[in-house]
XYZ file of C-alpha atoms in Angstrom:
276
model
C -10.561 -12.619 -11.664
C -8.403 -15.994 -11.434
C -5.152 -15.322 -13.354
C -5.316 -18.307 -15.506
C -8.001 -19.769 -18.231
C -7.951 -23.220 -19.777
C -8.332 -23.973 -23.597
C -12.310 -24.902 -23.112
C -13.049 -21.776 -21.624
C -11.153 -19.484 -24.032
C -12.829 -21.116 -26.988
C -16.149 -20.132 -25.557
C -15.321 -16.444 -24.800
C -13.573 -16.510 -28.205
C -16.915 -17.322 -29.976
C -19.150 -15.208 -27.717
C -20.327 -11.605 -28.142
C -17.620 -10.325 -26.199
C -14.360 -11.477 -26.879
C -11.072 -10.863 -25.098
C -8.221 -9.015 -26.570
C -5.883 -11.965 -27.335
C -2.377 -11.449 -27.295
C 0.322 -13.794 -28.667
C 3.777 -13.376 -26.781
C 5.581 -15.776 -28.000
C 9.424 -15.303 -27.175
C 12.731 -17.601 -27.100
C 15.626 -16.219 -25.129
C 18.066 -17.444 -27.845
C 15.699 -17.022 -30.587
C 14.050 -17.387 -33.260
C 12.193 -14.333 -33.094
C 8.435 -14.902 -31.534
C 6.764 -13.135 -34.562
C 8.066 -15.872 -36.896
C 6.285 -18.358 -34.749
C 3.184 -16.175 -35.028
C 3.286 -15.601 -38.600
C 3.302 -19.769 -38.992
C -0.015 -19.866 -37.086
C -1.719 -18.747 -33.916
C -4.812 -18.588 -32.368
C -7.657 -16.900 -34.542
C -7.951 -13.149 -33.560
C -4.651 -13.235 -31.846
C -2.579 -9.903 -31.917
C 1.406 -10.248 -31.906
C 2.957 -8.448 -29.048
C 7.161 -8.262 -28.888
C 8.130 -9.306 -25.248
C 11.442 -7.006 -26.042
C 10.093 -4.018 -27.818
C 6.811 -4.098 -26.198
C 7.056 -5.328 -22.395
C 10.433 -4.085 -21.789
C 12.567 -0.882 -21.728
C 15.832 -1.107 -23.594
C 18.490 -2.806 -21.693
C 20.998 -1.266 -19.963
C 22.016 -0.370 -16.372
C 18.360 -1.285 -14.855
C 18.672 -4.766 -16.379
C 18.540 -6.883 -19.766
C 14.559 -6.323 -19.470
C 13.774 -3.291 -17.355
C 9.929 -2.203 -16.782
C 8.962 0.137 -20.145
C 8.021 3.726 -19.863
C 4.370 4.381 -18.919
C 3.668 6.086 -22.203
C 5.813 3.295 -24.102
C 3.731 0.328 -22.884
C 0.116 2.286 -22.989
C 1.278 3.010 -26.587
C 2.188 -0.682 -27.410
C -0.938 -1.862 -25.500
C -3.436 0.571 -27.507
C -1.808 -0.534 -30.763
C -2.903 -4.569 -29.616
C -6.476 -3.223 -28.951
C -6.581 -3.282 -25.217
C -9.483 -1.371 -23.750
C -9.991 -0.751 -20.061
C -13.271 -2.678 -20.044
C -12.218 -5.484 -22.131
C -10.661 -8.591 -20.518
C -7.127 -9.934 -21.732
C -5.752 -12.963 -22.374
C -2.153 -13.604 -23.262
C -0.748 -16.879 -24.121
C 2.902 -18.164 -25.343
C 4.365 -21.534 -26.685
C 3.278 -23.675 -23.716
C 5.290 -22.778 -20.028
C 3.529 -18.972 -19.814
C 7.447 -17.877 -19.458
C 6.960 -14.682 -21.825
C 2.975 -14.844 -21.046
C 3.163 -14.168 -17.030
C 5.714 -11.495 -17.911
C 2.957 -9.549 -19.914
C 0.297 -10.390 -17.558
C 2.614 -8.890 -14.641
C 3.051 -5.727 -16.906
C -0.592 -5.375 -17.398
C -1.267 -6.068 -13.928
C 1.616 -3.396 -12.783
C 0.240 -1.048 -15.383
C -3.608 -1.110 -13.954
C -5.052 -3.603 -16.066
C -7.563 -5.479 -13.569
C -8.369 -8.329 -16.012
C -5.917 -10.223 -17.258
C -5.523 -14.090 -17.538
C -2.786 -16.569 -19.107
C -3.797 -19.234 -21.324
C -2.688 -22.291 -19.308
C -0.341 -24.834 -21.493
C -0.339 -21.637 -24.206
C -0.514 -22.189 -27.704
C 0.596 -26.399 -27.792
C -2.551 -26.887 -25.440
C -4.661 -25.091 -28.103
C -3.078 -27.270 -31.106
C -3.605 -30.418 -28.508
C -7.057 -29.953 -28.597
C -7.433 -30.121 -32.465
C -8.700 -26.403 -32.133
C -7.715 -24.139 -35.371
C -5.147 -21.653 -36.059
C -4.270 -19.011 -38.730
C -1.874 -17.237 -40.576
C -4.248 -14.176 -40.947
C -3.144 -11.024 -38.325
C -6.556 -9.474 -37.566
C -7.591 -5.981 -38.108
C -7.366 -4.365 -34.784
C -9.460 -1.373 -33.347
C -7.100 0.786 -31.297
C -7.737 0.480 -27.624
C -8.133 2.954 -24.830
C -6.205 1.604 -22.167
C -3.895 4.168 -19.994
C -0.866 3.088 -17.945
C -1.006 3.466 -14.466
C 2.321 2.250 -12.812
C 2.809 1.010 -9.600
C -0.281 -1.557 -9.132
C 1.789 -4.385 -8.085
C 4.909 -4.206 -5.536
C 8.147 -4.474 -7.079
C 11.745 -4.298 -5.498
C 14.972 -2.499 -6.344
C 18.784 -3.896 -6.022
C 18.518 -2.450 -2.046
C 15.018 -3.940 -1.767
C 16.284 -7.224 -2.653
C 18.929 -7.116 -0.738
C 17.383 -6.442 2.151
C 14.659 -8.689 1.527
C 17.263 -11.579 0.957
C 17.945 -10.996 4.644
C 14.330 -10.477 6.581
C 11.955 -12.291 4.426
C 12.204 -14.599 1.759
C 13.712 -13.713 -2.191
C 13.386 -16.786 -4.482
C 15.713 -17.146 -7.283
C 13.804 -18.329 -10.386
C 16.547 -19.125 -12.503
C 18.112 -22.901 -12.811
C 20.235 -24.548 -10.434
C 23.504 -24.582 -11.756
C 23.090 -20.697 -12.528
C 21.942 -19.786 -8.743
C 25.101 -22.150 -7.978
C 27.504 -19.980 -10.382
C 28.773 -23.225 -12.121
C 27.336 -21.352 -15.575
C 26.152 -18.120 -16.644
C 25.319 -18.018 -20.227
C 24.100 -14.493 -20.455
C 25.328 -12.148 -18.058
C 28.969 -11.303 -17.451
C 28.948 -12.448 -13.626
C 27.612 -16.055 -12.216
C 26.031 -16.515 -8.705
C 23.290 -15.309 -6.901
C 22.327 -12.315 -4.499
C 23.595 -13.270 -1.186
C 20.638 -15.085 1.076
C 18.401 -16.104 -1.740
C 16.712 -19.130 -2.109
C 16.763 -21.399 -5.443
C 13.056 -22.017 -6.703
C 14.302 -22.808 -10.637
C 10.826 -21.838 -12.673
C 10.211 -25.103 -14.342
C 9.357 -26.671 -10.894
C 6.116 -24.455 -11.322
C 4.771 -26.486 -14.221
C 4.278 -30.025 -15.404
C 5.680 -31.638 -18.551
C 2.722 -30.214 -20.401
C 3.709 -26.700 -19.798
C 0.353 -26.264 -17.417
C 1.058 -24.965 -14.199
C 0.868 -27.122 -11.040
C -2.145 -27.369 -8.899
C -2.327 -24.713 -6.354
C -1.998 -26.738 -3.260
C 1.134 -28.557 -4.828
C 2.420 -24.830 -5.606
C 1.954 -24.005 -1.842
C 3.408 -27.111 -0.783
C 6.171 -26.059 -3.081
C 6.739 -22.761 -2.087
C 6.143 -23.889 1.686
C 9.644 -25.822 1.829
C 10.894 -22.796 0.595
C 9.999 -20.665 3.522
C 7.667 -18.551 1.153
C 4.306 -18.396 2.782
C 1.602 -15.420 3.218
C 3.179 -14.851 6.794
C 6.376 -13.528 5.253
C 7.583 -11.053 2.742
C 8.632 -12.801 -0.408
C 10.148 -11.504 -3.248
C 11.498 -13.049 -6.525
C 14.154 -12.565 -9.520
C 15.609 -14.110 -11.965
C 18.197 -13.080 -15.095
C 16.429 -10.280 -16.239
C 12.627 -10.241 -14.725
C 11.261 -12.394 -17.443
C 10.999 -16.072 -15.465
C 10.597 -14.246 -12.266
C 7.175 -12.873 -13.461
C 6.342 -16.578 -13.760
C 7.358 -17.325 -10.424
C 5.117 -14.041 -9.396
C 2.073 -15.589 -10.782
C 2.860 -19.196 -9.466
C 3.098 -17.497 -5.932
C -0.379 -16.094 -6.577
C -1.870 -19.340 -7.735
C -0.508 -20.464 -4.296
C -1.987 -17.277 -2.362
C 1.051 -15.886 -1.808
C 1.789 -11.910 -2.450
C 5.071 -11.457 -3.793
C 7.349 -8.339 -5.182
C 9.266 -8.528 -8.571
C 12.691 -7.394 -8.522
C 12.072 -6.673 -12.260
C 15.995 -5.880 -12.895
C 16.906 -9.008 -11.404
C 20.463 -10.433 -11.606
C 21.298 -8.463 -14.878
C 21.014 -5.413 -12.398
C 22.411 -6.708 -9.562
C 25.726 -7.417 -11.286
C 25.763 -3.940 -13.309
C 27.006 -2.598 -9.953
C 30.424 -4.271 -8.780
C 29.766 -3.229 -5.219
C 26.853 -5.546 -5.144
C 27.999 -8.826 -3.586
C 27.932 -12.153 -5.043
C 27.168 -15.726 -3.602
C 28.083 -18.997 -5.395
C 26.984 -22.588 -4.047
C 24.244 -23.978 -2.791
C 23.460 -21.161 0.345
């Protein structure tokens, strides 16, 4: 299944006999909480999923957004109506940053049919389609979480990949260079990592660039299907967006879920600054 869906295709599915489970995962690093956006208006039939509570475990040494426990994620997805035999569509405000993390997590835990609404909530409303403040009645799902269906990296694996393959750092360039660090206690990047800011994967409208342009972008950074590739960010959210972009480009890649927030939790891990 192609990982993206556009607004016209989603509109057709939602009006059909077997609509997908529709999950609203709007989230903002510095607030306000995504539930506030959801309550102001969301796609008809959409169920809100809280990224911090439902798509990540508690913050700690494993990072700010570590993987949730399988039982916790399974419970959250069943609450949202996710079923094994029912496709899922996820969306956020526009650029798919949060939606990609939910897409990746569902795929990691074994759901085979998950798509991201390209352009998100903004694309839906700009198309003149209706939204609602009504929260749907949800029939509980039967999704069973089976972890390990997508490749992941830990700190040791990320360090090895930075030397033997291509490890992409999805954060903004100034954070990669160590000039600023607004969230984590140490600035810089994993030695050997290559900077590939997530915003370079999408246009100004929040939609992903065409696959050929994404392939070209990643190839210039050395990331092709001929080498081992991984990605990290601050806490494993925007790096999932990088994994989605790499998937669109035809490049398999592993996610370092703990990312920089896990890396700097161990003072023995080296830190690089500057352009390389």
